[in-house]
Each structure stands twice: as C-alpha cells, then as structure tokens.
Coordinates of N, CA and C in Angstrom, one line a residue:
X225 N -2.1 -25.0 3.0 CA -3.4 -24.9 2.3 C -3.8 -26.4 1.9
X226 N -5.0 -26.7 2.1 CA -5.5 -28.0 1.7 C -5.8 -28.1 0.2
X227 N -5.6 -29.2 -0.4 CA -6.0 -29.3 -1.8 C -7.5 -29.1 -1.9
X228 N -7.9 -28.4 -2.9 CA -9.4 -28.1 -3.0 C -10.3 -29.3 -3.0
X229 N -9.9 -30.4 -3.7 CA -10.8 -31.5 -3.8 C -10.9 -32.2 -2.4
X230 N -9.9 -32.1 -1.6 CA -9.9 -32.8 -0.3 C -10.7 -32.0 0.7
X231 N -10.9 -30.7 0.5 CA -11.6 -29.9 1.5 C -12.9 -29.3 1.0
X232 N -13.4 -29.8 -0.1 CA -14.6 -29.2 -0.7 C -15.9 -29.7 -0.1
X233 N -15.9 -30.7 0.7 CA -17.1 -31.3 1.3 C -17.6 -30.5 2.4
X234 N -18.6 -31.0 3.1 CA -19.2 -30.4 4.3 C -18.6 -30.9 5.6
X235 N -18.7 -30.0 6.6 CA -18.4 -30.4 8.0 C -19.6 -30.3 8.8
X236 N -19.5 -30.5 10.0 CA -20.7 -30.4 10.9 C -20.9 -29.0 11.4
X237 N -20.3 -28.0 10.8 CA -20.3 -26.6 11.2 C -21.7 -25.9 11.1
X238 N -22.5 -26.4 10.3 CA -23.8 -25.8 10.1 C -24.6 -26.4 9.0
X239 N -25.9 -26.1 9.0 CA -26.8 -26.6 7.9 C -26.4 -26.1 6.6
X240 N -26.7 -26.9 5.5 CA -26.3 -26.5 4.2 C -26.9 -25.1 3.8
X241 N -28.0 -24.7 4.4 CA -28.6 -23.4 4.1 C -27.7 -22.2 4.6
X242 N -26.8 -22.5 5.5 CA -25.9 -21.5 6.1 C -24.5 -21.7 5.5
X243 N -24.3 -22.6 4.6 CA -23.0 -22.8 4.0 C -22.7 -22.0 2.8
X244 N -21.5 -21.5 2.7 CA -21.1 -20.7 1.5 C -19.7 -21.0 1.1
X245 N -19.4 -20.8 -0.2 CA -18.1 -21.0 -0.8 C -17.7 -19.7 -1.4
X246 N -16.4 -19.3 -1.2 CA -15.9 -18.1 -1.8 C -14.6 -18.4 -2.5
X247 N -14.3 -17.6 -3.5 CA -13.0 -17.7 -4.3 C -12.1 -16.5 -4.0
X248 N -10.9 -16.8 -3.6 CA -9.9 -15.8 -3.4 C -9.1 -15.8 -4.8
X249 N -9.4 -15.0 -5.7 CA -8.8 -15.0 -7.0 C -7.5 -14.3 -7.1
X250 N -6.5 -14.9 -7.6 CA -5.1 -14.3 -7.7 C -4.7 -14.3 -9.1
X251 N -3.9 -13.3 -9.5 CA -3.4 -13.2 -10.8 C -2.1 -12.4 -10.8
X252 N -1.3 -12.5 -11.9 CA -0.1 -11.7 -12.0 C -0.4 -10.5 -12.9
X253 N -0.1 -9.3 -12.4 CA -0.3 -8.1 -13.2 C 1.0 -7.2 -13.0
X254 N 1.5 -6.8 -14.1 CA 2.7 -5.9 -14.0 C 3.8 -6.5 -13.2
X255 N 4.0 -7.9 -13.3 CA 5.1 -8.6 -12.6 C 4.9 -8.8 -11.1
X256 N 3.7 -8.5 -10.6 CA 3.4 -8.9 -9.2 C 2.0 -9.5 -9.0
X257 N 1.9 -10.2 -7.9 CA 0.6 -10.8 -7.7 C -0.4 -9.9 -7.1
X258 N -1.6 -10.0 -7.6 CA -2.8 -9.2 -7.1 C -3.9 -10.1 -6.7
X259 N -4.8 -9.5 -5.9 CA -6.0 -10.2 -5.5 C -7.2 -9.4 -5.9
X260 N -8.3 -10.1 -6.3 CA -9.5 -9.5 -6.8 C -10.5 -9.6 -5.6
X261 N -11.2 -8.4 -5.4 CA -12.3 -8.3 -4.4 C -13.5 -7.7 -5.2
X262 N -14.6 -7.8 -4.6 CA -15.8 -7.2 -5.1 C -16.4 -6.3 -4.0
X263 N -17.1 -5.2 -4.5 CA -17.9 -4.4 -3.6 C -19.3 -4.8 -3.9
X264 N -20.1 -5.3 -2.9 CA -21.4 -5.7 -3.1 C -22.3 -4.4 -3.2
X265 N -23.4 -4.6 -4.0 CA -24.4 -3.5 -4.1 C -25.2 -3.3 -2.8
X266 N -26.0 -2.3 -2.8 CA -26.9 -2.1 -1.6 C -28.2 -2.9 -1.9
X267 N -28.3 -3.6 -3.0 CA -29.5 -4.3 -3.3 C -29.5 -5.8 -2.9
X268 N -28.3 -6.3 -2.5 CA -28.2 -7.7 -2.1 C -28.8 -7.9 -0.7
X269 N -29.2 -9.1 -0.4 CA -29.8 -9.4 0.8 C -28.8 -9.3 2.0
X270 N -27.6 -9.9 1.8 CA -26.6 -9.9 2.9 C -25.4 -9.1 2.5
X271 N -24.8 -8.5 3.6 CA -23.5 -7.8 3.4 C -23.5 -6.7 2.4
X272 N -24.5 -5.9 2.5 CA -24.7 -4.7 1.6 C -23.5 -3.8 1.6
X273 N -23.0 -3.4 0.4 CA -21.9 -2.5 0.3 C -20.6 -2.9 0.8
X274 N -20.5 -4.1 1.2 CA -19.2 -4.6 1.8 C -18.2 -5.1 0.7
X275 N -17.0 -5.0 1.0 CA -15.9 -5.6 0.2 C -15.8 -7.1 0.5
X276 N -15.8 -7.9 -0.5 CA -15.8 -9.4 -0.3 C -15.1 -10.1 -1.4
X277 N -14.9 -11.4 -1.3 CA -14.5 -12.2 -2.4 C -15.7 -12.7 -3.1
X278 N -15.6 -13.0 -4.4 CA -16.7 -13.6 -5.1 C -17.1 -14.9 -4.4
X279 N -18.4 -15.1 -4.3 CA -18.9 -16.3 -3.7 C -20.3 -16.1 -3.2
X280 N -20.8 -17.2 -2.6 CA -22.2 -17.1 -2.1 C -22.6 -18.5 -1.5
X281 N -23.9 -18.6 -1.3 CA -24.6 -19.7 -0.6 C -24.6 -20.9 -1.5
X282 N -24.3 -22.0 -0.8 CA -24.4 -23.4 -1.4 C -25.8 -23.6 -2.0
X283 N -25.8 -24.2 -3.2 CA -27.0 -24.6 -3.8 C -26.9 -26.2 -4.0
X284 N -28.1 -26.8 -3.9 CA -28.1 -28.3 -3.9 C -27.6 -28.8 -5.3
X285 N -27.6 -27.9 -6.3 CA -27.1 -28.4 -7.6 C -25.5 -28.3 -7.6
X286 N -24.9 -27.7 -6.6 CA -23.4 -27.7 -6.6 C -22.9 -29.0 -6.1
X287 N -21.8 -29.5 -6.8 CA -21.2 -30.7 -6.4 C -20.6 -30.6 -5.0
X288 N -20.0 -29.5 -4.7 CA -19.4 -29.3 -3.4 C -19.2 -27.8 -3.3
X289 N -18.5 -27.4 -2.2 CA -18.4 -25.9 -1.9 C -17.4 -25.2 -2.9
X290 N -16.4 -26.0 -3.4 CA -15.6 -25.3 -4.4 C -16.4 -25.0 -5.7
X291 N -17.3 -25.9 -6.0 CA -18.3 -25.6 -7.1 C -19.1 -24.4 -6.8
X292 N -19.5 -24.3 -5.6 CA -20.3 -23.1 -5.2 C -19.5 -21.8 -5.4
X293 N -18.3 -21.8 -5.0 CA -17.4 -20.6 -5.2 C -17.2 -20.3 -6.6
X294 N -17.0 -21.3 -7.5 CA -16.8 -21.1 -8.9 C -18.1 -20.6 -9.6
X295 N -19.2 -21.2 -9.2 CA -20.5 -20.9 -9.8 C -20.8 -19.4 -9.5
X296 N -20.6 -19.1 -8.2 CA -20.9 -17.7 -7.8 C -20.0 -16.7 -8.4
X297 N -18.7 -17.0 -8.6 CA -17.8 -16.1 -9.2 C -18.2 -15.9 -10.7
X298 N -18.7 -16.9 -11.3 CA -19.2 -16.7 -12.7 C -20.5 -15.9 -12.7
X299 N -21.4 -16.1 -11.8 CA -22.6 -15.3 -11.7 C -22.3 -13.8 -11.4
X300 N -21.4 -13.6 -10.5 CA -21.2 -12.2 -10.0 C -20.3 -11.4 -10.9
X301 N -19.2 -12.0 -11.4 CA -18.2 -11.2 -12.2 C -17.9 -11.8 -13.6
X302 N -18.6 -12.9 -13.9 CA -18.4 -13.4 -15.3 C -17.1 -14.2 -15.4
X303 N -16.5 -14.6 -14.3 CA -15.3 -15.4 -14.3 C -15.7 -16.9 -14.5
X304 N -15.3 -17.4 -15.7 CA -15.7 -18.8 -16.0 C -14.9 -19.8 -15.2
X305 N -15.6 -20.8 -14.7 CA -14.9 -21.9 -13.9 C -13.7 -22.5 -14.5
X306 N -13.8 -22.7 -15.8 CA -12.7 -23.3 -16.6 C -11.5 -22.4 -16.7
X307 N -11.6 -21.1 -16.3 CA -10.5 -20.2 -16.4 C -9.8 -20.0 -15.0
X308 N -10.3 -20.8 -14.0 CA -9.7 -20.8 -12.7 C -8.9 -22.1 -12.4
X309 N -7.7 -22.0 -12.0 CA -6.9 -23.1 -11.5 C -7.0 -23.1 -10.0
X310 N -7.8 -24.0 -9.4 CA -8.0 -24.0 -8.0 C -6.7 -24.6 -7.4
X311 N -6.1 -23.8 -6.4 CA -4.8 -24.2 -5.8 C -5.1 -25.0 -4.5
X312 N -6.2 -24.7 -3.8 CA -6.4 -25.3 -2.5 C -7.5 -24.6 -1.7
X313 N -7.7 -25.1 -0.5 CA -8.8 -24.6 0.3 C -8.1 -24.1 1.6
X314 N -8.7 -23.0 2.1 CA -8.3 -22.5 3.4 C -9.3 -23.0 4.5
X315 N -9.0 -22.7 5.8 CA -9.9 -23.1 6.8 C -11.2 -22.3 6.8
X316 N -12.3 -23.0 7.2 CA -13.6 -22.4 7.2 C -13.6 -21.2 8.1
X317 N -14.4 -20.2 7.8 CA -14.6 -19.0 8.6 C -16.1 -18.9 8.9
X318 N -16.4 -18.5 10.2 CA -17.8 -18.3 10.5 C -18.0 -16.8 10.6
X319 N -19.0 -16.3 9.9 CA -19.3 -14.9 9.9 C -20.1 -14.4 11.0
X320 N -20.2 -13.1 11.3 CA -21.0 -12.6 12.3 C -22.5 -12.8 12.0
X321 N -22.8 -13.0 10.7 CA -24.2 -13.2 10.3 C -24.6 -14.7 10.3
X322 N -23.7 -15.6 10.8 CA -24.0 -17.0 10.9 C -23.7 -17.9 9.7
X323 N -23.0 -17.4 8.7 CA -22.6 -18.2 7.6 C -21.3 -19.0 7.9
X324 N -21.2 -20.2 7.5 CA -20.0 -21.0 7.5 C -19.4 -20.9 6.1
X325 N -18.3 -20.2 6.0 CA -17.7 -19.9 4.7 C -16.5 -20.8 4.4
X326 N -16.5 -21.5 3.3 CA -15.3 -22.3 2.9 C -14.6 -21.5 1.8
X327 N -13.4 -21.0 2.0 CA -12.6 -20.2 1.0 C -11.7 -21.1 0.2
X328 N -11.7 -20.8 -1.1 CA -10.8 -21.5 -2.1 C -9.9 -20.5 -2.8
X329 N -8.7 -20.9 -2.9 CA -7.7 -20.0 -3.6 C -7.6 -20.5 -5.0
X330 N -7.6 -19.6 -6.0 CA -7.5 -19.9 -7.4 C -6.7 -18.9 -8.2
X331 N -6.0 -19.4 -9.2 CA -5.3 -18.5 -10.1 C -6.1 -18.3 -11.3
X332 N -6.2 -17.1 -11.8 CA -7.0 -16.7 -13.0 C -6.1 -15.9 -13.9
X333 N -6.5 -15.9 -15.2 CA -5.7 -15.1 -16.2 C -6.0 -13.6 -16.0
X334 N -5.1 -12.8 -16.4 CA -5.3 -11.3 -16.4 C -4.5 -10.7 -17.5
X335 N -5.1 -9.8 -18.3 CA -6.4 -9.2 -18.1 C -7.5 -10.1 -18.4
X336 N -8.7 -9.8 -17.9 CA -9.9 -10.6 -18.1 C -11.1 -9.7 -18.4
X337 N -12.0 -10.2 -19.2 CA -13.2 -9.5 -19.6 C -14.3 -9.8 -18.6
X338 N -14.3 -9.1 -17.5 CA -15.3 -9.3 -16.5 C -16.7 -8.8 -16.9
X339 N -17.7 -9.5 -16.4 CA -19.1 -9.1 -16.7 C -19.8 -9.1 -15.3
X340 N -20.0 -7.9 -14.8 CA -20.6 -7.7 -13.4 C -22.1 -7.9 -13.4
X341 N -22.5 -8.6 -12.4 CA -24.0 -8.7 -12.1 C -24.4 -7.4 -11.5
X342 N -25.3 -6.6 -12.2 CA -25.6 -5.3 -11.7 C -26.4 -5.4 -10.4
X343 N -27.1 -6.5 -10.1 CA -27.9 -6.6 -8.9 C -27.0 -6.9 -7.7
X344 N -25.8 -7.6 -7.9 CA -25.0 -8.0 -6.8 C -23.7 -7.3 -6.6
X345 N -23.1 -6.8 -7.7 CA -21.7 -6.3 -7.6 C -21.7 -4.8 -8.1
X346 N -21.2 -4.0 -7.2 CA -21.0 -2.6 -7.5 C -19.7 -2.3 -8.3
X347 N -18.6 -3.0 -7.9 CA -17.4 -2.8 -8.5 C -16.4 -3.9 -8.2
X348 N -15.4 -4.0 -9.1 CA -14.3 -4.9 -8.8 C -13.1 -4.1 -8.3
X349 N -12.5 -4.7 -7.3 CA -11.3 -4.0 -6.7 C -10.1 -4.9 -6.8
X350 N -9.1 -4.4 -7.4 CA -7.8 -5.1 -7.6 C -6.7 -4.5 -6.8
X351 N -6.2 -5.3 -5.9 CA -5.1 -4.8 -5.0 C -3.9 -5.7 -5.0
X352 N -2.7 -5.1 -5.0 CA -1.5 -6.0 -4.9 C -1.3 -6.6 -3.6
X353 N -1.0 -7.9 -3.6 CA -0.8 -8.7 -2.4 C 0.3 -8.0 -1.5
X354 N 1.3 -7.5 -2.1 CA 2.4 -6.9 -1.3 C 1.9 -5.8 -0.4
X355 N 0.9 -5.1 -0.9 CA 0.4 -3.9 -0.1 C -0.2 -4.4 1.2
X356 N -0.7 -5.6 1.3 CA -1.3 -6.1 2.6 C -0.2 -6.4 3.7
X357 N 1.0 -6.4 3.3 CA 2.1 -6.8 4.2 C 2.8 -5.5 4.8
X358 N 2.4 -4.4 4.3 CA 3.0 -3.1 4.8 C 2.6 -2.8 6.2
X359 N 3.5 -2.2 6.9 CA 3.3 -1.8 8.3 C 2.0 -0.9 8.4
X360 N 1.2 -1.2 9.4 CA 0.0 -0.4 9.7 C -1.2 -0.7 8.8
X361 N -1.1 -1.6 7.9 CA -2.3 -1.8 7.0 C -3.3 -2.7 7.8
X362 N -2.8 -3.7 8.6 CA -3.7 -4.6 9.3 C -3.8 -4.1 10.7
X363 N -5.1 -4.1 11.2 CA -5.3 -3.8 12.6 C -6.4 -4.7 13.1
X364 N -6.6 -4.8 14.4 CA -7.7 -5.5 15.0 C -8.5 -4.5 15.8
X365 N -9.8 -4.4 15.4 CA -10.6 -3.4 15.9 C -11.9 -4.0 16.5
X366 N -12.6 -3.3 17.4 CA -13.9 -3.6 17.8 C -14.9 -3.0 16.8
X367 N -15.7 -3.9 16.2 CA -16.7 -3.5 15.3 C -18.1 -3.9 15.8
X368 N -19.0 -3.1 15.6 CA -20.4 -3.5 15.9 C -21.1 -3.7 14.5
X369 N -21.8 -4.8 14.4 CA -22.5 -5.1 13.2 C -23.8 -5.8 13.6
X370 N -24.9 -5.2 13.1 CA -26.2 -5.8 13.5 C -26.3 -6.0 15.0
X371 N -25.9 -5.0 15.8 CA -26.0 -5.0 17.2 C -25.1 -6.1 17.9
X372 N -24.1 -6.6 17.2 CA -23.1 -7.5 17.8 C -21.8 -6.8 17.7
X373 N -21.0 -6.9 18.8 CA -19.7 -6.3 18.8 C -18.7 -7.4 18.9
X374 N -17.7 -7.3 18.1 CA -16.6 -8.3 18.1 C -15.3 -7.7 17.7
X375 N -14.2 -8.4 18.0 CA -12.9 -7.9 17.5 C -12.8 -8.5 16.1
X376 N -12.5 -7.7 15.2 CA -12.3 -8.1 13.8 C -11.0 -7.6 13.2
X377 N -10.4 -8.4 12.3 CA -9.3 -7.9 11.5 C -9.8 -6.9 10.5
X378 N -9.0 -5.9 10.3 CA -9.3 -4.8 9.3 C -8.1 -4.4 8.6
X379 N -8.2 -4.4 7.2 CA -7.1 -4.0 6.4 C -7.5 -2.6 5.8
X380 N -6.7 -1.6 6.0 CA -6.9 -0.3 5.4 C -6.0 -0.1 4.2
X381 N -6.6 -0.1 3.0 CA -5.9 -0.1 1.8 C -6.4 1.1 1.0
X382 N -5.8 2.3 1.2 CA -6.2 3.5 0.6 C -7.7 3.8 1.0
X383 N -8.5 3.9 0.0 CA -9.9 4.2 0.3 C -10.8 3.0 0.6
X384 N -10.1 1.8 0.5 CA -10.8 0.5 0.8 C -10.6 0.0 2.2
X385 N -11.6 -0.4 2.8 CA -11.5 -1.1 4.1 C -12.0 -2.5 4.0
X386 N -11.2 -3.4 4.2 CA -11.5 -4.9 4.2 C -11.6 -5.4 5.6
X387 N -12.7 -5.9 6.0 CA -12.9 -6.3 7.4 C -13.7 -7.6 7.5
X388 N -13.8 -8.1 8.7 CA -14.6 -9.2 9.0 C -14.1 -10.5 8.4
X389 N -15.0 -11.3 7.9 CA -14.7 -12.6 7.3 C -13.7 -12.5 6.2
X390 N -13.9 -11.5 5.3 CA -13.0 -11.3 4.2 C -11.6 -11.0 4.6
X391 N -11.4 -10.2 5.6 CA -10.1 -9.9 6.2 C -9.5 -11.1 6.9
X392 N -10.4 -11.9 7.6 CA -9.9 -13.1 8.2 C -9.4 -14.1 7.2
X393 N -10.1 -14.3 6.1 CA -9.7 -15.2 5.0 C -8.4 -14.7 4.4
X394 N -8.3 -13.4 4.1 CA -7.1 -12.8 3.5 C -5.9 -13.0 4.4
X395 N -6.1 -12.8 5.7 CA -5.0 -12.9 6.7 C -4.5 -14.4 6.7
X396 N -5.5 -15.3 6.7 CA -5.1 -16.7 6.8 C -4.3 -17.1 5.5
X397 N -4.7 -16.6 4.4 CA -3.9 -16.8 3.2 C -2.5 -16.2 3.3
X398 N -2.4 -14.9 3.7 CA -1.1 -14.2 3.7 C -0.2 -14.9 4.7
X399 N -0.7 -15.5 5.7 CA 0.2 -16.2 6.7 C 0.9 -17.4 6.1
X400 N 0.4 -17.9 5.0 CA 1.0 -19.1 4.3 C 2.1 -18.7 3.4
X401 N 2.3 -17.4 3.2 CA 3.3 -17.0 2.2 C 4.6 -16.7 3.0
X402 N 5.7 -17.3 2.6 CA 7.0 -17.0 3.4 C 7.4 -15.5 3.3
X403 N 8.1 -15.0 4.3 CA 8.5 -13.7 4.3 C 9.4 -13.4 3.0
X404 N 9.1 -12.3 2.4 CA 9.7 -12.0 1.1 C 9.3 -12.8 -0.1
X405 N 8.2 -13.6 0.1 CA 7.7 -14.4 -0.9 C 6.7 -13.8 -1.9
X406 N 6.4 -12.5 -1.7 CA 5.4 -11.9 -2.6 C 6.2 -10.8 -3.3
X407 N 6.0 -10.8 -4.6 CA 6.6 -9.7 -5.4 C 5.5 -8.8 -6.0

C-alpha cells in the first residue's frame, strides 16, 4: 500500500471531473477488524442503491484525492477527517460508469456517532474483515450494468452483495493482508 501523501495526486487516467476518492474505513470491534460500507439511496445521481465505500467526486477545493475521500466521508456519514488515521492508498480503479477512483485506507475509532446524509446514504453496513476470506464468499461473475457486460468480483456476505469497483478495491486491500493476519 502506498503512503497516502505520496499517492494523493492525479494521474493521467482521466479529467478531474471523472476523478473520485473513497475511504476504506477500518476499526476494531469486539477484538476483530471490521470494515464500514454504505448503501446509497435511490435519490443519488450515480450508483443508486449500491453498497460502496464513503467517497465521491473530486472538488477543486480539495487539496488532493485523499482530501476528497475524507470530505465525502464527513458529508455522507459524519466521520470527521481528524478522526481518521490514513494508512495509505491503493491502486486506482476505473468503474463501469467511467470514474477513476482513488481508494484510501484509514483507521477510525469505534463506536462512533455517525450522522447519515439522508439524501445520499440509506444505511451503514459493518462487516468483519475475516468474513471476506471464507470459502465461497468471493466469486467472479458476468454482470450487466447500464447495457455493459463485464466480469466483476462479487462478495456475497449474508444479505449484502458487494460488487464492481467496491469489490475490486476490497479485494486489492485483502490481498495485502498475510494469511492468518486478520482476527
């Protein structure tokens, strides 16, 4: 994982209007590490009803893409930037909708008093990292989205299906963890 400050700038992957930053928030709960996801409302412009990490589109007022991720996490779920310890950046992911997403991994305190944006976020989903490593949870499937078909990673976690760019980011992060390294 790259240090966040070294990877927070732009590449030539796309115009700033198509750039986005997301936060992969981690915390310890009941002695094991968990990851926070959000389910987007049906009122948002992009990715309606999907499970995602907090984040969004770069704004010219953002210092860099890590600032975008932190700003959006604050706007969406009330997670204050000063409460996040950025650990580093993962490789960029290009979505089926044309966004170039820069993911950042950060530790946050838990429990936390979240404040959800009612326009953007339907619910917060908290899942243990160890659950993603179980046999049969990850699959690669053909998905059609907005008339485009592609092979996408899909995590089936109980009633939650995490797919597309979010699953690709999660998989990239999980591959960095040594076998037996998650409790």
